[in-house]
PDB file of C-alpha atoms in Angstrom:
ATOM      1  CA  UNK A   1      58.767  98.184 330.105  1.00  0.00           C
ATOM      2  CA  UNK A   2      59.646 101.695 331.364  1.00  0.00           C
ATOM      3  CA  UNK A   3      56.874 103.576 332.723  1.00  0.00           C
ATOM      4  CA  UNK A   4      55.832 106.716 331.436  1.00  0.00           C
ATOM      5  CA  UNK A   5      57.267 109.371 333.803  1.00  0.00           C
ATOM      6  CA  UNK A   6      60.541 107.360 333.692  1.00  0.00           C
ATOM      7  CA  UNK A   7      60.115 107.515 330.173  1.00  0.00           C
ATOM      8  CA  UNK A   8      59.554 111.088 330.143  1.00  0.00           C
ATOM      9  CA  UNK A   9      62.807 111.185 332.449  1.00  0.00           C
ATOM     10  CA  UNK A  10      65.230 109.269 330.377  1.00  0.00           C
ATOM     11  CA  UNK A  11      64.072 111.401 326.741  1.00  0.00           C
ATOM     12  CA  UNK A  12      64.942 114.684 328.724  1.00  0.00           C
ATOM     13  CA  UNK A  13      68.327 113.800 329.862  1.00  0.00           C
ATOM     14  CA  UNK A  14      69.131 111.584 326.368  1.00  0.00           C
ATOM     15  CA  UNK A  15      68.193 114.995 324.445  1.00  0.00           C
ATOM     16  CA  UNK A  16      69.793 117.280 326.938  1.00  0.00           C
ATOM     17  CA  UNK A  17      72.618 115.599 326.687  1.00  0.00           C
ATOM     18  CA  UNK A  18      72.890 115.479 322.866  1.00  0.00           C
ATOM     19  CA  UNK A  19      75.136 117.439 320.687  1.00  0.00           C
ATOM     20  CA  UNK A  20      72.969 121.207 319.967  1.00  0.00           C
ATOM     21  CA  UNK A  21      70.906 121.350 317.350  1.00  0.00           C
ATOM     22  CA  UNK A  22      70.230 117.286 317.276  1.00  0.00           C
ATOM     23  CA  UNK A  23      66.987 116.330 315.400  1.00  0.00           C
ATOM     24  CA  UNK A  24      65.075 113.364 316.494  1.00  0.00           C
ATOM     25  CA  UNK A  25      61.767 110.902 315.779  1.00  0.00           C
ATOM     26  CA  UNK A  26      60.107 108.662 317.853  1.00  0.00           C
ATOM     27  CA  UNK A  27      61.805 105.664 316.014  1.00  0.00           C
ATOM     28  CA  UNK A  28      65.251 106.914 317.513  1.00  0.00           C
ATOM     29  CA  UNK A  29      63.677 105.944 321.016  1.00  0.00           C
ATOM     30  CA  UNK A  30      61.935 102.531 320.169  1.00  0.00           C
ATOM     31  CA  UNK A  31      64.422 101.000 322.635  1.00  0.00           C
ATOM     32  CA  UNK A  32      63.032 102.692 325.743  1.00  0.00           C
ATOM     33  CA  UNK A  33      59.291 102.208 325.335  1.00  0.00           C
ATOM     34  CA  UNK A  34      56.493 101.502 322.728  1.00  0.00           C
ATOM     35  CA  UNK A  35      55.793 103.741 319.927  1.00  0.00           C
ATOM     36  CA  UNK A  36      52.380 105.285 321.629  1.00  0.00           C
ATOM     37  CA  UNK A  37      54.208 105.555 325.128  1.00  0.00           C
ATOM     38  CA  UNK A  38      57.413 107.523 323.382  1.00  0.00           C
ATOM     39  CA  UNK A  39      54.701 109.844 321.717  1.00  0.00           C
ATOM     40  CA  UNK A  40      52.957 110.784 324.820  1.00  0.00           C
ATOM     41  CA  UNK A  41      56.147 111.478 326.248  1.00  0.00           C
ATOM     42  CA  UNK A  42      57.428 113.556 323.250  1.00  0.00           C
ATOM     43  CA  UNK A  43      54.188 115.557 323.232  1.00  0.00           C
ATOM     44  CA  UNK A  44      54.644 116.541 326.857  1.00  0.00           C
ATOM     45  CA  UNK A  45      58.084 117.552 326.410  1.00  0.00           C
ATOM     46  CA  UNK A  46      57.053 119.959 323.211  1.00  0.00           C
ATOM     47  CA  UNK A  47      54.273 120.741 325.710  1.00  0.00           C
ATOM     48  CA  UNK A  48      56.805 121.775 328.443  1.00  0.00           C
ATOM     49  CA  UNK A  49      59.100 123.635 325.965  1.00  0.00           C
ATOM     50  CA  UNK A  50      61.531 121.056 326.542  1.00  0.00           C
ATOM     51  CA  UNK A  51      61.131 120.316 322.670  1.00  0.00           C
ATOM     52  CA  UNK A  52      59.823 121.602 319.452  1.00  0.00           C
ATOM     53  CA  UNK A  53      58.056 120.073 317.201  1.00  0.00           C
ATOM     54  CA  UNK A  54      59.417 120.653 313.856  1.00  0.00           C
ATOM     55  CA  UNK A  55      57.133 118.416 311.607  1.00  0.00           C
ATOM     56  CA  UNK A  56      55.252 115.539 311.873  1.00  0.00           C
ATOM     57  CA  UNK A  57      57.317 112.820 313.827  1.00  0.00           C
ATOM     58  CA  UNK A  58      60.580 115.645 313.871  1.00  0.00           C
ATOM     59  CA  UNK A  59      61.522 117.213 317.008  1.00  0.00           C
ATOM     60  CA  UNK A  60      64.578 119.466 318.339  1.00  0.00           C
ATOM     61  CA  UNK A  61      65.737 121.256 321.285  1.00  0.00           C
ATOM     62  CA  UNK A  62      64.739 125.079 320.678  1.00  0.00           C
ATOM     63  CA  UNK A  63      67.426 127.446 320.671  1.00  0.00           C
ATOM     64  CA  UNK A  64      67.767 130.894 320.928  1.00  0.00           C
ATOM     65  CA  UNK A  65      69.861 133.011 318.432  1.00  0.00           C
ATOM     66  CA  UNK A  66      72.567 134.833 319.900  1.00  0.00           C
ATOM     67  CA  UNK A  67      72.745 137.706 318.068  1.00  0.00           C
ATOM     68  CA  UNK A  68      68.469 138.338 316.654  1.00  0.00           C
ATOM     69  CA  UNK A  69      67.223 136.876 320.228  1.00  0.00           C
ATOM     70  CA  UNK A  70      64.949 134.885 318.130  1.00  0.00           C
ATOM     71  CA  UNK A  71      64.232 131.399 318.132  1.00  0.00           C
ATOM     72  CA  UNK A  72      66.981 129.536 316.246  1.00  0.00           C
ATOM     73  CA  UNK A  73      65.550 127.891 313.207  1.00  0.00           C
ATOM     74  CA  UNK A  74      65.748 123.962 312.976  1.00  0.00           C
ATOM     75  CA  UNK A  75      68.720 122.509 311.674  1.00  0.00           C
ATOM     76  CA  UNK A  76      68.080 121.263 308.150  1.00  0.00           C
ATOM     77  CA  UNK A  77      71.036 119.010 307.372  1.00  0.00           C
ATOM     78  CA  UNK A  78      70.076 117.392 311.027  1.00  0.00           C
ATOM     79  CA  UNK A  79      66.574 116.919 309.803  1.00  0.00           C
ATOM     80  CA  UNK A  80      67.444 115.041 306.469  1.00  0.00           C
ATOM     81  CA  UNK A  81      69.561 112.989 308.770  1.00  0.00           C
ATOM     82  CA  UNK A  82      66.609 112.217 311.206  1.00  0.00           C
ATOM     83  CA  UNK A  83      64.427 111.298 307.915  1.00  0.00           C
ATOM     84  CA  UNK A  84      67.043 109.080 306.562  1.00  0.00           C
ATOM     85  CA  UNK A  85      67.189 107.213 309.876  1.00  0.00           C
ATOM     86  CA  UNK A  86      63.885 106.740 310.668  1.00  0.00           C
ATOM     87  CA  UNK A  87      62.380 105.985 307.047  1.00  0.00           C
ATOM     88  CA  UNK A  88      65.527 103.764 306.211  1.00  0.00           C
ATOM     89  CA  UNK A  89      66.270 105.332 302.918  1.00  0.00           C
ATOM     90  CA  UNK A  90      69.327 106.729 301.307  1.00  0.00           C
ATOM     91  CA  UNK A  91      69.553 110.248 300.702  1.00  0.00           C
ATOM     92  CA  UNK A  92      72.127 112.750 298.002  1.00  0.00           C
ATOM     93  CA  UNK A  93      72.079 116.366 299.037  1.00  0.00           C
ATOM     94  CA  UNK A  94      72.353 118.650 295.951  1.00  0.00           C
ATOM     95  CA  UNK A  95      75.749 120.633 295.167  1.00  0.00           C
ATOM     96  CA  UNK A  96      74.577 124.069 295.929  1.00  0.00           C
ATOM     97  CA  UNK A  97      74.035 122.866 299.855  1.00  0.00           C
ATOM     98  CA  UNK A  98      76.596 120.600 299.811  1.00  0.00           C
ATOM     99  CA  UNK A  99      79.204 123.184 299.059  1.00  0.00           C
ATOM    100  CA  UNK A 100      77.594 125.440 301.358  1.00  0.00           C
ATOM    101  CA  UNK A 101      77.816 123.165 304.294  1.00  0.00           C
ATOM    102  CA  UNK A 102      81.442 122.513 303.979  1.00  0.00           C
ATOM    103  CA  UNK A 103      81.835 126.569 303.190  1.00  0.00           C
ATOM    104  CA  UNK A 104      83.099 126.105 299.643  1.00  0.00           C
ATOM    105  CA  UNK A 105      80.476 128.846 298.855  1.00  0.00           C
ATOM    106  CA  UNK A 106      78.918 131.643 300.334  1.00  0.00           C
ATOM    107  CA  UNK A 107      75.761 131.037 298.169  1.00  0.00           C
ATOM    108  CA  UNK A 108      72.933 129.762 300.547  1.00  0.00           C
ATOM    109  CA  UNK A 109      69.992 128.075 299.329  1.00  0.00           C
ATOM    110  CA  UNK A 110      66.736 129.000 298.982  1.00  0.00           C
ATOM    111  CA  UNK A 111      65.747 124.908 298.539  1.00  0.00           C
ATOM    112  CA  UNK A 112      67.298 121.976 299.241  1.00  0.00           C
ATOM    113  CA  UNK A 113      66.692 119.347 297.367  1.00  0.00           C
ATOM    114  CA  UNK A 114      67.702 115.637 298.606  1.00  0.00           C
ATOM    115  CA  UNK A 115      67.717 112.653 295.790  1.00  0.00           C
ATOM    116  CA  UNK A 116      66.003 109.932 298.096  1.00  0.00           C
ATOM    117  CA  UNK A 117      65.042 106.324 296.975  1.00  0.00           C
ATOM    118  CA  UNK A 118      61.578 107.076 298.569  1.00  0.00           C
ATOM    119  CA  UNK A 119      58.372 109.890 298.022  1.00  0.00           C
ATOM    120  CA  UNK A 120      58.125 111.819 300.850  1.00  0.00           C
ATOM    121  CA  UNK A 121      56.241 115.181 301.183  1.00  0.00           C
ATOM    122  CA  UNK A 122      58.106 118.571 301.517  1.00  0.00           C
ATOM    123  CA  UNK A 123      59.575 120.076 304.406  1.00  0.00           C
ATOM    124  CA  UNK A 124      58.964 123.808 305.095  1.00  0.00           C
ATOM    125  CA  UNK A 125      61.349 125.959 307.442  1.00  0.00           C
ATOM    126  CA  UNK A 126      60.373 129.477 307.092  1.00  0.00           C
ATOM    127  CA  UNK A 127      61.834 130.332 303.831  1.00  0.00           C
ATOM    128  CA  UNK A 128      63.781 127.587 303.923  1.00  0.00           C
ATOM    129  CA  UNK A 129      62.144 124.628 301.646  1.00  0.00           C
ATOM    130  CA  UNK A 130      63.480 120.927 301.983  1.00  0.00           C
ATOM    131  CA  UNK A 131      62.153 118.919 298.400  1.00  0.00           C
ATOM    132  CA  UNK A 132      62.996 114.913 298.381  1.00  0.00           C
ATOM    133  CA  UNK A 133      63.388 113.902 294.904  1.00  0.00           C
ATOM    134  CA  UNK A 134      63.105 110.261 294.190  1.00  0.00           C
ATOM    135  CA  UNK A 135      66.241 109.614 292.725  1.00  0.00           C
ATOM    136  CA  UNK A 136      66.651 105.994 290.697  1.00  0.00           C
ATOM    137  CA  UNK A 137      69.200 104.207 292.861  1.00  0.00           C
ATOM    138  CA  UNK A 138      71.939 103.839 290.551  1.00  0.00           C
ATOM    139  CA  UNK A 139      72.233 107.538 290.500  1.00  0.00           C
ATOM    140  CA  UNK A 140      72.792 107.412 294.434  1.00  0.00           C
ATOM    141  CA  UNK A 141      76.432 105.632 295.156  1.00  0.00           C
ATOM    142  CA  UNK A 142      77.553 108.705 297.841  1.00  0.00           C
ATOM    143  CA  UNK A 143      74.393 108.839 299.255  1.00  0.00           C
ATOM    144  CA  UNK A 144      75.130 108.535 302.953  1.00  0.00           C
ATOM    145  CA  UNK A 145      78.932 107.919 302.488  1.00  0.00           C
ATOM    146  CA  UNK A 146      81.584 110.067 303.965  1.00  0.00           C
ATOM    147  CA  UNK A 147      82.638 112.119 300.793  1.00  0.00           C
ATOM    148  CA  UNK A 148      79.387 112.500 300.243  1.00  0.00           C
ATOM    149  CA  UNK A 149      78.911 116.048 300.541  1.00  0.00           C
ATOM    150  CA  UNK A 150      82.974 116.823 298.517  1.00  0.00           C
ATOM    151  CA  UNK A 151      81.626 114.988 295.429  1.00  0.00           C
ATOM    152  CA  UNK A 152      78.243 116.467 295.012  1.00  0.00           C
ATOM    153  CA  UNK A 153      79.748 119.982 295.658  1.00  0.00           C
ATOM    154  CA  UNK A 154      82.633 119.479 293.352  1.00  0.00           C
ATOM    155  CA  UNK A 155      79.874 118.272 290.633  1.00  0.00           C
ATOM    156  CA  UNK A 156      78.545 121.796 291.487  1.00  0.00           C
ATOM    157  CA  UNK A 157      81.935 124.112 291.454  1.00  0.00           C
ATOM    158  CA  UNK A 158      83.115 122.489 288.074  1.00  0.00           C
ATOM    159  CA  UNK A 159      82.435 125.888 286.028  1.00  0.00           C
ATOM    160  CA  UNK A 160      84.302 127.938 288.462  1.00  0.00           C
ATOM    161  CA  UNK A 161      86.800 125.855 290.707  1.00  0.00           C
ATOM    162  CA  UNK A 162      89.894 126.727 288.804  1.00  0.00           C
ATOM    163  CA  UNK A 163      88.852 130.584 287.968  1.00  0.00           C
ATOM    164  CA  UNK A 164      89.118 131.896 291.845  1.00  0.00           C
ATOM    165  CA  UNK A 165      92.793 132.129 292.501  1.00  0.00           C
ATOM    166  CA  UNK A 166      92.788 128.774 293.991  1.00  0.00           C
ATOM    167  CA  UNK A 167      90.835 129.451 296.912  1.00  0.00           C
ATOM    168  CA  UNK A 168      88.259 126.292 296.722  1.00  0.00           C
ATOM    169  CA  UNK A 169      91.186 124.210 295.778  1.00  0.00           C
ATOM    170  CA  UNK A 170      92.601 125.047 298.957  1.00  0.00           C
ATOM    171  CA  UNK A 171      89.376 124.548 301.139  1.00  0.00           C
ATOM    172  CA  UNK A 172      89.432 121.154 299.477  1.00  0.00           C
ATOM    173  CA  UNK A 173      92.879 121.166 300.635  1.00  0.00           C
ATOM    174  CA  UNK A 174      92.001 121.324 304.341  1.00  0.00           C
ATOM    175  CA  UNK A 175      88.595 118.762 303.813  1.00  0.00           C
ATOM    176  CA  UNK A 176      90.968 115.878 302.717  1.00  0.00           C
ATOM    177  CA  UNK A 177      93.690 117.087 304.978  1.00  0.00           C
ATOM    178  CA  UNK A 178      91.489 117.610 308.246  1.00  0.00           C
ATOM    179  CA  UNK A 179      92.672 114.561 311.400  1.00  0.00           C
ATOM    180  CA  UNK A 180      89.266 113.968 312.447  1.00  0.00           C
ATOM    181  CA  UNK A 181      87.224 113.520 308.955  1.00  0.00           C
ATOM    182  CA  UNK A 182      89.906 113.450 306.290  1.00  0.00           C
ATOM    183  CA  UNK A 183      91.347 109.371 306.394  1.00  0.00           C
ATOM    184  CA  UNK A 184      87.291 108.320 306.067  1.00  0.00           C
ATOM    185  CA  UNK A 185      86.241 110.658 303.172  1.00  0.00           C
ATOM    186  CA  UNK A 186      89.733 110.142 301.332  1.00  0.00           C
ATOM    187  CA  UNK A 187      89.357 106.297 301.684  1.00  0.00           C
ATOM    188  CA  UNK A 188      85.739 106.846 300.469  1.00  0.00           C
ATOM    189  CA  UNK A 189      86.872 108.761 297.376  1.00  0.00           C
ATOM    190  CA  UNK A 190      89.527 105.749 296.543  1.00  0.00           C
ATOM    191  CA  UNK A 191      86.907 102.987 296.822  1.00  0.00           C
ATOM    192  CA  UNK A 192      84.435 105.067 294.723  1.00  0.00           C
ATOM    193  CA  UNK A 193      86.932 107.065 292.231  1.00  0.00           C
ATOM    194  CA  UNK A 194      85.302 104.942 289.443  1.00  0.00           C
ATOM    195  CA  UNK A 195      82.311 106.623 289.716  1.00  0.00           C
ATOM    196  CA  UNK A 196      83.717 109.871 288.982  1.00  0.00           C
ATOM    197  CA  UNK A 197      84.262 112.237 286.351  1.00  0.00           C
ATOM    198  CA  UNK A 198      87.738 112.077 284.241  1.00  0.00           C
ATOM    199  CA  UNK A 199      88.087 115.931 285.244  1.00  0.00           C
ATOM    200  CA  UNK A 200      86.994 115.103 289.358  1.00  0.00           C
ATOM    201  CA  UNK A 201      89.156 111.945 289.344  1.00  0.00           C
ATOM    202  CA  UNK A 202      92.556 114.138 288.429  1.00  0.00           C
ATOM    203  CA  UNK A 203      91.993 116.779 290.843  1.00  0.00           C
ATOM    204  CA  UNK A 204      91.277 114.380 293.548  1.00  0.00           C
ATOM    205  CA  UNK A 205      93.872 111.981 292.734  1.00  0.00           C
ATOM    206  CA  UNK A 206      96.621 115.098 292.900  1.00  0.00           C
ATOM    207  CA  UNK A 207      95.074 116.203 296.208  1.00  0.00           C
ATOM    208  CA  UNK A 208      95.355 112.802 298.160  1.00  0.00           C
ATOM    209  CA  UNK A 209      98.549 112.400 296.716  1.00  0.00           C
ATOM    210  CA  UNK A 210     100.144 115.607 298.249  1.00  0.00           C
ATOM    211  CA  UNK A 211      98.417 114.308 301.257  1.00  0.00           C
ATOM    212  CA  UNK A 212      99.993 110.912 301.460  1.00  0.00           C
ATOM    213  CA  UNK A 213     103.485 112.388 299.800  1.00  0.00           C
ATOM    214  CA  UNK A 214     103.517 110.362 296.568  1.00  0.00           C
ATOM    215  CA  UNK A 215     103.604 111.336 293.120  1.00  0.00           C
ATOM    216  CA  UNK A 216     100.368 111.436 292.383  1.00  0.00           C
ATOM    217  CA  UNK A 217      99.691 108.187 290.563  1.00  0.00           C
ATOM    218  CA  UNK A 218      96.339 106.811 292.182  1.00  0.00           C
ATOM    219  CA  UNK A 219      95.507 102.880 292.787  1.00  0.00           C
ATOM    220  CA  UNK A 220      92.027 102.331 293.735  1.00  0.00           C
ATOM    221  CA  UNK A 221      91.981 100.058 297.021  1.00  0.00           C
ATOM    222  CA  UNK A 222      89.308  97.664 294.880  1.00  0.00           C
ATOM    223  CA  UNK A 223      91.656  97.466 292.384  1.00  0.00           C
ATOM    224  CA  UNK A 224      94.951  96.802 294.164  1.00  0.00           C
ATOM    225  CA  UNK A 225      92.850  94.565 296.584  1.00  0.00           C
TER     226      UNK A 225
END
């Protein structure tokens, strides 16, 4: 068992050496120590100003916004990600945020609302409220998954993604089309096409086929399995 200064120790450098605006609980350092040890240790960091407490059992680095000079709020997408981690649940962001995290809109929300398979209490950030909806699980296939956020912002853009000279199209474009993320969330989209819309499924399937330089003509990987 580490002791509690190396404890203390080991959490600094782990969440110094994370990517910035990183959100962790206790649960994502069960490995190091026990849970009353790792709390101690988290309370003297927030103590130090190492970290900041962002809600019960949530903690960041603080950061300091380049251009206000002001304390950098919390990361909200990182926090959902923290909650789905350490509660083991399976969470759908809504369309609106969705398409505003991949900058398919310019629209920023007031309220986020994740579908969850869970209750858990609201999450304030300044003006900024998170809402977990308990969602019935067969509503939440691309919760988690890596075209997650695509889907539930198309579902969002349907009234206006043709009417704006093709400019979302083309965003879309570049998602499917980007080295690093693209091959996951277009394999994601071709194992779960059949959950999709008729309208959703023929603007996909024309997207990753300019991508892969067919016609077109889609084959789910299930199906051709």
């Amino acid at each position: 068992m580490t002791d509690t200064h190396t404890l203390k120790d080991l959490l600094q450098s782990i969440t110094i050496g994370a990517p910035t605006r990183t959100v962790w609980t206790p649960t994502d350092f069960c490995n190091l120590g026990n849970r009353d040890a790792v709390d101690k240790c988290l309370q003297r960091l927030v103590a130090a100003g190492d970290l900041r407490r962002i809600d019960r059992g949530l903690y960041d680095r603080p950061a300091v916004n380049i251009l206000t000079k002001k304390p950098a709020p919390p990361d909200a997408r990182a926090i959902i990600d923290a909650i789905a981690r350490r509660d083991q649940i399976r969470v759908l962001v809504d369309g609106l945020t969705a398409a505003n995290d991949l900058g398919l809109t310019n629209a920023v929300p007031a309220k986020i609302v994740a579908h969850v398979d869970a209750r858990l209490r609201p999450i304030v950030l300044g003006n900024l409220v998170i809402t977990f909806r308990p969602t019935a699980a067969s509503k939440l296939y691309w919760a988690g998954r890596p075209a997650m956020r695509l889907v539930q912002a198309m579902h969002w853009l349907k009234d206006v993604i043709d009417r704006d000279d093709g400019q979302i199209l083309s965003k879309i474009d570049r998602i499917l089309a980007d080295k690093d993320l693209g091959p996951d969330i277009r394999d994601d989209i071709d194992r779960g096409m059949f959950t999709l819309p008729a309208w959703m499924q023929n603007v996909l399937r024309q997207k990753i086929g300019s991508i892969s330089g067919d016609d077109g003509t889609y084959t789910n990987a299930l199906q051709s399995a």
